[in-house]
Amino acid sequence: ASYGARIVRLDAFAYAPKEPGERNFLNEPGTWDLLEQVRQLADKYGVTLLPEIHASYGEKTHELVASKGYMIYDFFLPGLLIDALERGSGKLLAQWAQELLDKKMWAVNMLGCHDGIPMLDLKGMLPGEQIQALIDTIVARGGYIKNLHGQKNMYYQVNATYFSALGEDEKKMLAARAIQLFMPGKPQIWYLDLFGGKNDHEAVRRAGPGGHKEINRSNLTMGRIDSEVSSPLFRDQVELLRLRNRCGAFRTDADIRISCPEEHLLEFTWEFEGEKASLRTDLKGFSFTVQAEKNGQTTFCMTR
């Protein structure tokens, strides 16, 4: 906290408490007892805890974590977004966004991250064949399947950069970022996504067995950074991030409205005390318009 941290991630927290003969994942009441002890420590410093717990949507573990007063990870969004952009349908995304609001679950969401794109989490939210089609698409674009705890044919995540998972299409990447920033929750940004990072198969090769995660952990030289900060993909994402960070409409207590007027159209509006931010996205053409207003005056507009 003295370094400025306000949210602390508890990595793989559900594996912490262990008892002989128990299943070694989300043991009860041990998991919650230990989590409460950590919360009491964190409360002294005004730090919010973010327990990282992967489980399928059908298990409703995310709801249980939220009901105990903790933030949750939105591990559903990365896969849902790729699925929506591939199929040109915003219905499931709109349903999930509304569910977050209705059940008062405040999440940290992401596109790419230091780990893989979650797939196990989608069980119970997407039909099995739809999840498999998603995996097949990402693998066809150079990703690697990570199976659950070494078990074959029990998918857990797919390791790939988000840009490569989207077919290295800049319009898709920018549309995905816009949607992420308008989803209920707090956005987390992976550095490589900003630069349109591609699957780093050479890094995987250098890492050897078990090095699949290196596909999305490329080291960037200062020369590459200097050359790419002027790219349209980088500039547009940063502009959207500035809006998300500075616009007064993006608050936990904002009035957030989500609609899907046609299957391929997805709309979000955040509004709070005279400030409003809206997004309208076409999931077939990957085009969108973002607009912000303050007291009826337009303060930001981006159409791509």
Short mmCIF file of C-alpha atoms in Angstrom, two decimals:
data_model
loop_
_atom_site.label_atom_id
_atom_site.label_comp_id
_atom_site.label_asym_id
_atom_site.label_seq_id
_atom_site.Cartn_x
_atom_site.Cartn_y
_atom_site.Cartn_z
CA ALA A 1 0.00 0.00 0.00
CA SER A 2 2.88 2.38 0.70
CA TYR A 3 3.87 2.04 -2.97
CA GLY A 4 0.41 3.14 -4.06
CA ALA A 5 -1.28 -0.25 -4.54
CA ARG A 6 -5.04 -0.14 -4.01
CA ILE A 7 -5.99 -3.58 -5.32
CA VAL A 8 -3.95 -6.70 -4.54
CA ARG A 9 -4.39 -9.87 -6.58
CA LEU A 10 -4.29 -13.14 -4.65
CA ASP A 11 -2.91 -15.56 -7.22
CA ALA A 12 -4.56 -19.01 -7.48
CA PHE A 13 -6.05 -18.42 -4.06
CA ALA A 14 -8.45 -21.38 -4.09
CA TYR A 15 -5.45 -23.74 -3.79
CA ALA A 16 -4.19 -22.16 -0.55
CA PRO A 17 -5.86 -24.21 2.21
CA LYS A 18 -4.98 -27.90 2.05
CA GLU A 19 -6.29 -30.80 4.09
CA PRO A 20 -5.43 -34.53 3.76
CA GLY A 21 -8.14 -36.31 1.85
CA GLU A 22 -9.78 -33.13 0.57
CA ARG A 23 -9.94 -32.14 -3.09
CA ASN A 24 -7.27 -29.41 -2.82
CA PHE A 25 -9.38 -26.73 -4.53
CA LEU A 26 -11.77 -24.31 -2.85
CA ASN A 27 -11.90 -26.36 0.34
CA GLU A 28 -14.57 -25.10 2.72
CA PRO A 29 -14.53 -23.47 5.16
CA GLY A 30 -10.73 -23.21 4.96
CA THR A 31 -10.66 -21.08 1.80
CA TRP A 32 -13.03 -18.47 3.24
CA ASP A 33 -11.45 -18.50 6.71
CA LEU A 34 -8.00 -17.80 5.28
CA LEU A 35 -9.36 -15.20 2.87
CA GLU A 36 -11.01 -13.39 5.77
CA GLN A 37 -7.73 -13.32 7.69
CA VAL A 38 -6.01 -11.72 4.70
CA ARG A 39 -8.89 -9.23 4.33
CA GLN A 40 -8.48 -8.13 7.94
CA LEU A 41 -4.82 -7.37 7.23
CA ALA A 42 -5.65 -5.56 3.98
CA ASP A 43 -8.42 -3.47 5.56
CA LYS A 44 -5.87 -1.80 7.83
CA TYR A 45 -4.21 -0.31 4.74
CA GLY A 46 -7.29 0.44 2.65
CA VAL A 47 -6.39 -2.31 0.17
CA THR A 48 -9.04 -4.18 -1.84
CA LEU A 49 -8.45 -7.89 -2.43
CA LEU A 50 -8.93 -9.60 -5.78
CA PRO A 51 -8.93 -13.39 -5.29
CA GLU A 52 -8.06 -15.25 -8.49
CA ILE A 53 -10.32 -18.28 -8.68
CA HIS A 54 -10.93 -20.11 -11.97
CA ALA A 55 -14.08 -22.20 -12.21
CA SER A 56 -16.74 -22.88 -14.80
CA TYR A 57 -19.66 -20.48 -15.09
CA GLY A 58 -22.01 -23.35 -14.28
CA GLU A 59 -20.42 -23.81 -10.84
CA LYS A 60 -21.35 -20.20 -9.90
CA THR A 61 -18.15 -19.78 -7.87
CA HIS A 62 -17.87 -16.20 -9.13
CA GLU A 63 -21.26 -15.44 -7.58
CA LEU A 64 -20.18 -16.98 -4.27
CA VAL A 65 -16.99 -14.89 -4.18
CA ALA A 66 -18.96 -11.72 -4.98
CA SER A 67 -21.58 -12.51 -2.34
CA LYS A 68 -18.84 -12.50 0.29
CA GLY A 69 -17.96 -8.92 -0.64
CA TYR A 70 -14.92 -9.48 -2.86
CA MET A 71 -14.17 -8.27 -6.37
CA ILE A 72 -14.16 -11.03 -8.98
CA TYR A 73 -12.17 -11.65 -12.12
CA ASP A 74 -14.29 -11.57 -15.27
CA PHE A 75 -12.62 -14.59 -16.85
CA PHE A 76 -15.63 -14.98 -19.15
CA LEU A 77 -15.19 -11.78 -21.17
CA PRO A 78 -12.07 -12.68 -23.23
CA GLY A 79 -13.64 -15.77 -24.77
CA LEU A 80 -17.12 -14.25 -25.02
CA LEU A 81 -15.72 -11.30 -26.96
CA ILE A 82 -13.86 -13.45 -29.48
CA ASP A 83 -16.98 -15.57 -29.90
CA ALA A 84 -19.13 -12.45 -30.41
CA LEU A 85 -16.79 -10.96 -33.00
CA GLU A 86 -16.43 -14.26 -34.87
CA ARG A 87 -20.19 -14.92 -34.98
CA GLY A 88 -21.35 -11.29 -35.26
CA SER A 89 -23.66 -11.66 -32.27
CA GLY A 90 -23.80 -9.49 -29.14
CA LYS A 91 -26.62 -11.29 -27.33
CA LEU A 92 -24.49 -13.30 -24.91
CA LEU A 93 -22.23 -10.33 -24.17
CA ALA A 94 -25.24 -8.17 -23.40
CA GLN A 95 -26.71 -10.87 -21.15
CA TRP A 96 -23.45 -11.26 -19.24
CA ALA A 97 -23.02 -7.49 -18.80
CA GLN A 98 -26.58 -7.23 -17.48
CA GLU A 99 -26.02 -10.15 -15.13
CA LEU A 100 -23.00 -8.41 -13.63
CA LEU A 101 -25.19 -5.40 -12.90
CA ASP A 102 -28.23 -7.31 -11.68
CA LYS A 103 -26.21 -9.46 -9.27
CA LYS A 104 -24.02 -6.52 -8.18
CA MET A 105 -20.77 -8.27 -9.08
CA TRP A 106 -17.91 -5.81 -9.50
CA ALA A 107 -15.22 -7.35 -11.67
CA VAL A 108 -11.75 -6.79 -13.02
CA ASN A 109 -11.89 -7.67 -16.72
CA MET A 110 -9.28 -8.14 -19.44
CA LEU A 111 -8.60 -9.15 -23.01
CA GLY A 112 -5.07 -10.58 -23.06
CA CYS A 113 -3.07 -11.19 -19.89
CA HIS A 114 0.11 -12.86 -18.59
CA ASP A 115 -1.68 -16.20 -18.79
CA GLY A 116 -3.84 -17.89 -21.42
CA ILE A 117 -7.30 -17.05 -22.73
CA PRO A 118 -9.69 -18.82 -20.33
CA MET A 119 -11.87 -21.59 -21.75
CA LEU A 120 -12.80 -23.79 -18.79
CA ASP A 121 -14.64 -20.80 -17.30
CA LEU A 122 -17.05 -20.69 -20.24
CA LYS A 123 -18.56 -24.11 -19.48
CA GLY A 124 -22.22 -23.58 -18.65
CA MET A 125 -22.27 -20.22 -20.41
CA LEU A 126 -21.56 -21.40 -23.97
CA PRO A 127 -22.55 -24.78 -25.46
CA GLY A 128 -19.67 -27.26 -25.55
CA GLU A 129 -19.49 -27.25 -29.35
CA GLN A 130 -19.27 -23.45 -29.35
CA ILE A 131 -16.37 -23.54 -26.88
CA GLN A 132 -14.64 -26.16 -29.02
CA ALA A 133 -15.13 -24.03 -32.15
CA LEU A 134 -13.57 -21.11 -30.27
CA ILE A 135 -10.58 -23.23 -29.25
CA ASP A 136 -10.18 -24.55 -32.80
CA THR A 137 -10.22 -20.99 -34.18
CA ILE A 138 -7.53 -19.74 -31.80
CA VAL A 139 -5.36 -22.83 -32.31
CA ALA A 140 -5.69 -22.45 -36.08
CA ARG A 141 -4.31 -18.94 -35.60
CA GLY A 142 -1.23 -20.28 -33.81
CA GLY A 143 -2.37 -20.76 -30.21
CA TYR A 144 -1.54 -23.64 -27.87
CA ILE A 145 -4.06 -25.58 -25.78
CA LYS A 146 -3.25 -25.76 -22.08
CA ASN A 147 -4.98 -28.77 -20.55
CA LEU A 148 -6.17 -28.87 -16.95
CA HIS A 149 -3.40 -30.03 -14.59
CA GLY A 150 -1.82 -32.15 -17.29
CA GLN A 151 -5.04 -34.00 -18.09
CA LYS A 152 -5.45 -34.62 -21.80
CA ASN A 153 -8.65 -33.50 -23.49
CA MET A 154 -9.66 -31.36 -20.50
CA TYR A 155 -9.11 -27.86 -21.81
CA TYR A 156 -8.27 -25.09 -19.39
CA GLN A 157 -7.05 -22.18 -21.49
CA VAL A 158 -5.53 -21.41 -24.86
CA ASN A 159 -2.22 -19.58 -24.91
CA ALA A 160 -2.12 -16.89 -27.59
CA THR A 161 -1.86 -13.14 -27.85
CA TYR A 162 -5.29 -11.56 -28.05
CA PHE A 163 -4.38 -9.88 -31.33
CA SER A 164 -3.44 -13.21 -32.92
CA ALA A 165 -6.54 -14.87 -31.44
CA LEU A 166 -8.57 -12.26 -33.35
CA GLY A 167 -6.82 -13.15 -36.59
CA GLU A 168 -4.42 -10.18 -36.29
CA ASP A 169 -7.23 -7.88 -37.41
CA GLU A 170 -6.76 -4.33 -36.12
CA LYS A 171 -10.44 -3.43 -36.50
CA LYS A 172 -11.43 -6.41 -34.35
CA MET A 173 -8.78 -5.57 -31.76
CA LEU A 174 -9.91 -1.96 -31.43
CA ALA A 175 -13.59 -2.94 -31.28
CA ALA A 176 -12.78 -5.51 -28.58
CA ARG A 177 -10.95 -2.85 -26.55
CA ALA A 178 -13.86 -0.42 -26.85
CA ILE A 179 -16.29 -3.06 -25.61
CA GLN A 180 -14.02 -4.04 -22.75
CA LEU A 181 -13.83 -0.44 -21.55
CA PHE A 182 -17.61 -0.15 -21.50
CA MET A 183 -18.25 -3.45 -19.71
CA PRO A 184 -19.31 -3.16 -16.06
CA GLY A 185 -16.15 -3.48 -14.00
CA LYS A 186 -12.57 -2.27 -13.92
CA PRO A 187 -10.43 -2.86 -17.03
CA GLN A 188 -7.00 -4.45 -16.78
CA ILE A 189 -4.69 -3.85 -19.76
CA TRP A 190 -1.98 -6.20 -20.99
CA TYR A 191 0.91 -4.23 -22.47
CA LEU A 192 1.34 -6.41 -25.56
CA ASP A 193 -2.27 -5.83 -26.70
CA LEU A 194 -1.57 -2.11 -27.08
CA PHE A 195 1.13 -2.87 -29.64
CA GLY A 196 -0.81 -5.52 -31.56
CA GLY A 197 1.51 -8.23 -30.26
CA LYS A 198 1.58 -11.41 -32.35
CA ASN A 199 2.12 -14.98 -31.17
CA ASP A 200 5.78 -15.31 -30.20
CA HIS A 201 6.53 -18.88 -31.26
CA GLU A 202 10.27 -18.28 -31.10
CA ALA A 203 9.99 -17.40 -27.39
CA VAL A 204 8.04 -20.64 -26.82
CA ARG A 205 10.77 -22.60 -28.60
CA ARG A 206 13.50 -20.98 -26.50
CA ALA A 207 11.62 -21.69 -23.27
CA GLY A 208 11.38 -25.41 -24.03
CA PRO A 209 8.86 -27.80 -22.43
CA GLY A 210 6.17 -25.96 -20.50
CA GLY A 211 7.10 -22.66 -22.11
CA HIS A 212 3.76 -22.10 -23.85
CA LYS A 213 2.98 -18.98 -21.82
CA GLU A 214 5.92 -17.19 -23.41
CA ILE A 215 3.78 -16.83 -26.54
CA ASN A 216 2.24 -13.69 -25.01
CA ARG A 217 5.13 -12.34 -22.91
CA SER A 218 7.36 -10.84 -25.58
CA ASN A 219 10.10 -8.48 -24.47
CA LEU A 220 9.76 -5.19 -26.32
CA THR A 221 12.83 -3.23 -27.30
CA MET A 222 12.81 0.55 -26.88
CA GLY A 223 13.18 0.78 -30.65
CA ARG A 224 10.00 -1.21 -31.24
CA ILE A 225 8.12 0.81 -28.64
CA ASP A 226 9.29 4.09 -30.16
CA SER A 227 8.20 3.01 -33.64
CA GLU A 228 4.81 1.62 -32.61
CA VAL A 229 3.51 4.29 -30.23
CA SER A 230 2.64 6.30 -33.34
CA SER A 231 0.61 3.47 -34.91
CA PRO A 232 -3.17 4.02 -35.25
CA LEU A 233 -3.89 0.89 -33.16
CA PHE A 234 -1.80 2.13 -30.26
CA ARG A 235 -3.00 5.74 -30.47
CA ASP A 236 -6.68 4.83 -30.66
CA GLN A 237 -6.47 2.44 -27.72
CA VAL A 238 -4.71 5.05 -25.61
CA GLU A 239 -7.37 7.63 -26.49
CA LEU A 240 -10.07 5.23 -25.36
CA LEU A 241 -8.14 4.49 -22.17
CA ARG A 242 -7.83 8.20 -21.42
CA LEU A 243 -11.58 8.57 -21.82
CA ARG A 244 -12.24 5.60 -19.53
CA ASN A 245 -9.86 7.02 -16.94
CA ARG A 246 -11.02 10.64 -17.02
CA CYS A 247 -14.71 10.70 -17.89
CA GLY A 248 -16.85 11.17 -14.78
CA ALA A 249 -19.55 8.83 -16.09
CA PHE A 250 -17.39 5.76 -15.42
CA ARG A 251 -18.19 5.19 -11.77
CA THR A 252 -19.27 2.16 -9.78
CA ASP A 253 -22.52 3.97 -8.92
CA ALA A 254 -23.24 5.13 -12.49
CA ASP A 255 -26.47 4.36 -14.32
CA ILE A 256 -25.31 1.70 -16.81
CA ARG A 257 -27.59 0.62 -19.65
CA ILE A 258 -26.92 -2.24 -22.06
CA SER A 259 -28.92 -3.17 -25.14
CA CYS A 260 -28.71 -5.39 -28.21
CA PRO A 261 -31.29 -3.85 -30.57
CA GLU A 262 -30.24 -6.24 -33.33
CA GLU A 263 -28.16 -9.37 -32.97
CA HIS A 264 -25.04 -7.74 -34.43
CA LEU A 265 -25.45 -4.40 -32.62
CA LEU A 266 -24.28 -3.86 -29.05
CA GLU A 267 -24.84 -0.63 -27.12
CA PHE A 268 -23.63 0.63 -23.73
CA THR A 269 -24.36 3.88 -21.92
CA TRP A 270 -22.82 5.05 -18.63
CA GLU A 271 -24.31 8.15 -17.02
CA PHE A 272 -23.61 10.00 -13.77
CA GLU A 273 -24.48 13.54 -12.66
CA GLY A 274 -24.56 15.19 -16.09
CA GLU A 275 -21.76 13.17 -17.68
CA LYS A 276 -22.51 10.45 -20.19
CA ALA A 277 -20.44 8.03 -22.26
CA SER A 278 -21.90 5.74 -24.91
CA LEU A 279 -20.70 2.99 -27.25
CA ARG A 280 -22.47 1.57 -30.29
CA THR A 281 -20.72 -1.40 -31.93
CA ASP A 282 -21.43 -3.34 -35.11
CA LEU A 283 -20.09 -6.85 -34.47
CA LYS A 284 -20.29 -7.80 -38.13
CA GLY A 285 -18.33 -4.90 -39.58
CA PHE A 286 -16.24 -4.37 -36.39
CA SER A 287 -17.07 -0.66 -36.50
CA PHE A 288 -18.05 1.45 -33.51
CA THR A 289 -18.76 4.95 -32.27
CA VAL A 290 -17.81 6.19 -28.80
CA GLN A 291 -19.18 9.51 -27.61
CA ALA A 292 -18.95 11.38 -24.31
CA GLU A 293 -20.97 14.36 -23.12
CA LYS A 294 -20.89 16.71 -20.17
CA ASN A 295 -24.01 18.75 -19.43
CA GLY A 296 -25.25 18.09 -22.96
CA GLN A 297 -22.03 19.19 -24.68
CA THR A 298 -19.97 16.64 -26.64
CA THR A 299 -16.51 16.24 -25.12
CA PHE A 300 -15.25 13.19 -27.03
CA CYS A 301 -16.17 11.36 -30.22
CA MET A 302 -14.43 8.47 -31.96
CA THR A 303 -15.83 6.57 -34.95
CA ARG A 304 -13.85 3.71 -36.40
#
